[in-house]
Amino acid sequence: MDRKSPLAGLVLAASVIAGVSYVASWNMALPEGVGTAWKGAGVALLAVYAGLRARNFDGWLICAVMAFGALGDVLLETHGLNVGAIAFLVGHLIAIGLYLRHRRRGLSNADKLALAVLVPAVAIAAYLLPADRSLGAGAALYSLGLAIMAACAWASRFPRTLVGLGAAMFVVSDLLIFGRAGPLAGAAWVGLAIWGLYYFGQLLICVGVVRGLGRARRL
């Protein structure tokens, strides 16, 4: 809960409720539009939370990141994987710009090496995972943007225990999606892992950036 803004705190709590409870909808015979709206609600409310807390351009950037995430959630259901991925990719590009505006000074050599390995490793894994080889190139291209976003999050001044971890969870979630189209097809646990890693990853990113921007304004 956000003590400085009761409304923002309530919206954040509503986001968590929506994000966690969405799993329950999987076993309900809901109209298609209701299920889609439920899916999009968790991250859409994160966008509202970020907008309520925005005090400058960077605050609106993280609001836009969450908004494109919510749009991607909905488009995945209504227009398929490719269209949804475009919305997510736009969000990743906005996040990259935000993180580059808040670059961390003095990265260690270990950090630099890990980030240099991360980006191609994620793209290669995404290329190899789908059983349908026609999906490989598109998965790799999308995952390249995803991996660069995660690398920039880790290299930013935002708290790594929130933003860096959240970006890493997002990466794993999307790799599991590609894995479900290949070696993980039919695994019962994958769907829950994908959603849990994705939603809570977005939650950590949003809260971490909002708090980081708030601390920066007080300095």
PDB file of N, CA and C in Angstrom, residues 104-139:
ATOM      1  N   ARG A 104      23.199   3.213 -14.247  1.00  0.00           N
ATOM      2  CA  ARG A 104      24.017   3.049 -13.050  1.00  0.00           C
ATOM      3  C   ARG A 104      25.478   3.322 -13.405  1.00  0.00           C
ATOM      4  N   ARG A 105      26.165   4.063 -12.587  1.00  0.00           N
ATOM      5  CA  ARG A 105      27.575   4.346 -12.835  1.00  0.00           C
ATOM      6  C   ARG A 105      28.452   3.255 -12.222  1.00  0.00           C
ATOM      7  N   GLY A 106      29.536   2.954 -12.903  1.00  0.00           N
ATOM      8  CA  GLY A 106      30.517   2.033 -12.353  1.00  0.00           C
ATOM      9  C   GLY A 106      30.069   0.598 -12.276  1.00  0.00           C
ATOM     10  N   LEU A 107      29.517   0.050 -13.374  1.00  0.00           N
ATOM     11  CA  LEU A 107      29.184  -1.363 -13.393  1.00  0.00           C
ATOM     12  C   LEU A 107      30.440  -2.203 -13.227  1.00  0.00           C
ATOM     13  N   SER A 108      30.349  -3.270 -12.468  1.00  0.00           N
ATOM     14  CA  SER A 108      31.498  -4.152 -12.285  1.00  0.00           C
ATOM     15  C   SER A 108      31.751  -4.945 -13.564  1.00  0.00           C
ATOM     16  N   ASN A 109      32.951  -5.497 -13.675  1.00  0.00           N
ATOM     17  CA  ASN A 109      33.266  -6.326 -14.831  1.00  0.00           C
ATOM     18  C   ASN A 109      32.372  -7.564 -14.879  1.00  0.00           C
ATOM     19  N   ALA A 110      32.038  -8.092 -13.704  1.00  0.00           N
ATOM     20  CA  ALA A 110      31.148  -9.252 -13.656  1.00  0.00           C
ATOM     21  C   ALA A 110      29.768  -8.897 -14.199  1.00  0.00           C
ATOM     22  N   ASP A 111      29.266  -7.696 -13.854  1.00  0.00           N
ATOM     23  CA  ASP A 111      27.981  -7.246 -14.383  1.00  0.00           C
ATOM     24  C   ASP A 111      28.043  -7.122 -15.900  1.00  0.00           C
ATOM     25  N   LYS A 112      29.097  -6.506 -16.384  1.00  0.00           N
ATOM     26  CA  LYS A 112      29.233  -6.304 -17.830  1.00  0.00           C
ATOM     27  C   LYS A 112      29.285  -7.634 -18.570  1.00  0.00           C
ATOM     28  N   LEU A 113      30.008  -8.584 -18.017  1.00  0.00           N
ATOM     29  CA  LEU A 113      30.113  -9.899 -18.647  1.00  0.00           C
ATOM     30  C   LEU A 113      28.760 -10.608 -18.638  1.00  0.00           C
ATOM     31  N   ALA A 114      28.074 -10.554 -17.498  1.00  0.00           N
ATOM     32  CA  ALA A 114      26.777 -11.225 -17.388  1.00  0.00           C
ATOM     33  C   ALA A 114      25.773 -10.636 -18.372  1.00  0.00           C
ATOM     34  N   LEU A 115      25.765  -9.318 -18.517  1.00  0.00           N
ATOM     35  CA  LEU A 115      24.829  -8.681 -19.426  1.00  0.00           C
ATOM     36  C   LEU A 115      25.188  -8.975 -20.880  1.00  0.00           C
ATOM     37  N   ALA A 116      26.493  -9.047 -21.159  1.00  0.00           N
ATOM     38  CA  ALA A 116      26.927  -9.361 -22.523  1.00  0.00           C
ATOM     39  C   ALA A 116      26.522 -10.778 -22.920  1.00  0.00           C
ATOM     40  N   VAL A 117      26.483 -11.684 -21.947  1.00  0.00           N
ATOM     41  CA  VAL A 117      26.079 -13.063 -22.216  1.00  0.00           C
ATOM     42  C   VAL A 117      24.555 -13.184 -22.267  1.00  0.00           C
ATOM     43  N   LEU A 118      23.877 -12.434 -21.396  1.00  0.00           N
ATOM     44  CA  LEU A 118      22.420 -12.549 -21.269  1.00  0.00           C
ATOM     45  C   LEU A 118      21.701 -12.302 -22.581  1.00  0.00           C
ATOM     46  N   VAL A 119      22.034 -11.217 -23.257  1.00  0.00           N
ATOM     47  CA  VAL A 119      21.257 -10.807 -24.437  1.00  0.00           C
ATOM     48  C   VAL A 119      21.280 -11.858 -25.541  1.00  0.00           C
ATOM     49  N   PRO A 120      22.457 -12.295 -26.002  1.00  0.00           N
ATOM     50  CA  PRO A 120      22.424 -13.330 -27.046  1.00  0.00           C
ATOM     51  C   PRO A 120      21.893 -14.670 -26.545  1.00  0.00           C
ATOM     52  N   ALA A 121      22.140 -14.996 -25.269  1.00  0.00           N
ATOM     53  CA  ALA A 121      21.679 -16.284 -24.740  1.00  0.00           C
ATOM     54  C   ALA A 121      20.153 -16.376 -24.761  1.00  0.00           C
ATOM     55  N   VAL A 122      19.474 -15.295 -24.376  1.00  0.00           N
ATOM     56  CA  VAL A 122      18.010 -15.292 -24.377  1.00  0.00           C
ATOM     57  C   VAL A 122      17.475 -15.410 -25.802  1.00  0.00           C
ATOM     58  N   ALA A 123      18.075 -14.648 -26.729  1.00  0.00           N
ATOM     59  CA  ALA A 123      17.615 -14.695 -28.117  1.00  0.00           C
ATOM     60  C   ALA A 123      17.828 -16.080 -28.725  1.00  0.00           C
ATOM     61  N   ILE A 124      18.968 -16.696 -28.452  1.00  0.00           N
ATOM     62  CA  ILE A 124      19.257 -18.034 -28.992  1.00  0.00           C
ATOM     63  C   ILE A 124      18.299 -19.063 -28.402  1.00  0.00           C
ATOM     64  N   ALA A 125      18.054 -18.978 -27.083  1.00  0.00           N
ATOM     65  CA  ALA A 125      17.124 -19.912 -26.442  1.00  0.00           C
ATOM     66  C   ALA A 125      15.730 -19.779 -27.045  1.00  0.00           C
ATOM     67  N   ALA A 126      15.281 -18.544 -27.245  1.00  0.00           N
ATOM     68  CA  ALA A 126      13.960 -18.324 -27.821  1.00  0.00           C
ATOM     69  C   ALA A 126      13.883 -18.882 -29.239  1.00  0.00           C
ATOM     70  N   TYR A 127      14.952 -18.783 -29.973  1.00  0.00           N
ATOM     71  CA  TYR A 127      14.982 -19.318 -31.339  1.00  0.00           C
ATOM     72  C   TYR A 127      14.882 -20.840 -31.344  1.00  0.00           C
ATOM     73  N   LEU A 128      15.531 -21.476 -30.393  1.00  0.00           N
ATOM     74  CA  LEU A 128      15.616 -22.932 -30.393  1.00  0.00           C
ATOM     75  C   LEU A 128      14.401 -23.617 -29.775  1.00  0.00           C
ATOM     76  N   LEU A 129      13.674 -22.941 -28.908  1.00  0.00           N
ATOM     77  CA  LEU A 129      12.629 -23.609 -28.135  1.00  0.00           C
ATOM     78  C   LEU A 129      11.403 -24.056 -28.937  1.00  0.00           C
ATOM     79  N   PRO A 130      10.823 -23.241 -29.802  1.00  0.00           N
ATOM     80  CA  PRO A 130       9.587 -23.681 -30.466  1.00  0.00           C
ATOM     81  C   PRO A 130       9.816 -24.901 -31.363  1.00  0.00           C
ATOM     82  N   ALA A 131       8.901 -25.851 -31.302  1.00  0.00           N
ATOM     83  CA  ALA A 131       9.002 -27.024 -32.171  1.00  0.00           C
ATOM     84  C   ALA A 131       8.739 -26.646 -33.624  1.00  0.00           C
ATOM     85  N   ASP A 132       7.851 -25.698 -33.848  1.00  0.00           N
ATOM     86  CA  ASP A 132       7.583 -25.190 -35.189  1.00  0.00           C
ATOM     87  C   ASP A 132       8.693 -24.214 -35.555  1.00  0.00           C
ATOM     88  N   ARG A 133       9.586 -24.640 -36.432  1.00  0.00           N
ATOM     89  CA  ARG A 133      10.767 -23.821 -36.726  1.00  0.00           C
ATOM     90  C   ARG A 133      10.426 -22.503 -37.412  1.00  0.00           C
ATOM     91  N   SER A 134       9.231 -22.390 -37.963  1.00  0.00           N
ATOM     92  CA  SER A 134       8.842 -21.121 -38.571  1.00  0.00           C
ATOM     93  C   SER A 134       8.644 -20.027 -37.517  1.00  0.00           C
ATOM     94  N   LEU A 135       8.484 -20.430 -36.259  1.00  0.00           N
ATOM     95  CA  LEU A 135       8.317 -19.465 -35.171  1.00  0.00           C
ATOM     96  C   LEU A 135       9.643 -18.981 -34.604  1.00  0.00           C
ATOM     97  N   GLY A 136      10.736 -19.665 -34.925  1.00  0.00           N
ATOM     98  CA  GLY A 136      12.010 -19.387 -34.277  1.00  0.00           C
ATOM     99  C   GLY A 136      12.522 -17.983 -34.499  1.00  0.00           C
ATOM    100  N   ALA A 137      12.508 -17.514 -35.738  1.00  0.00           N
ATOM    101  CA  ALA A 137      13.071 -16.196 -36.039  1.00  0.00           C
ATOM    102  C   ALA A 137      12.293 -15.089 -35.339  1.00  0.00           C
ATOM    103  N   GLY A 138      10.958 -15.167 -35.386  1.00  0.00           N
ATOM    104  CA  GLY A 138      10.148 -14.159 -34.712  1.00  0.00           C
ATOM    105  C   GLY A 138      10.349 -14.167 -33.209  1.00  0.00           C
ATOM    106  N   ALA A 139      10.449 -15.372 -32.633  1.00  0.00           N
ATOM    107  CA  ALA A 139      10.681 -15.480 -31.194  1.00  0.00           C
ATOM    108  C   ALA A 139      12.023 -14.872 -30.814  1.00  0.00           C
TER     109      ALA A 139
END
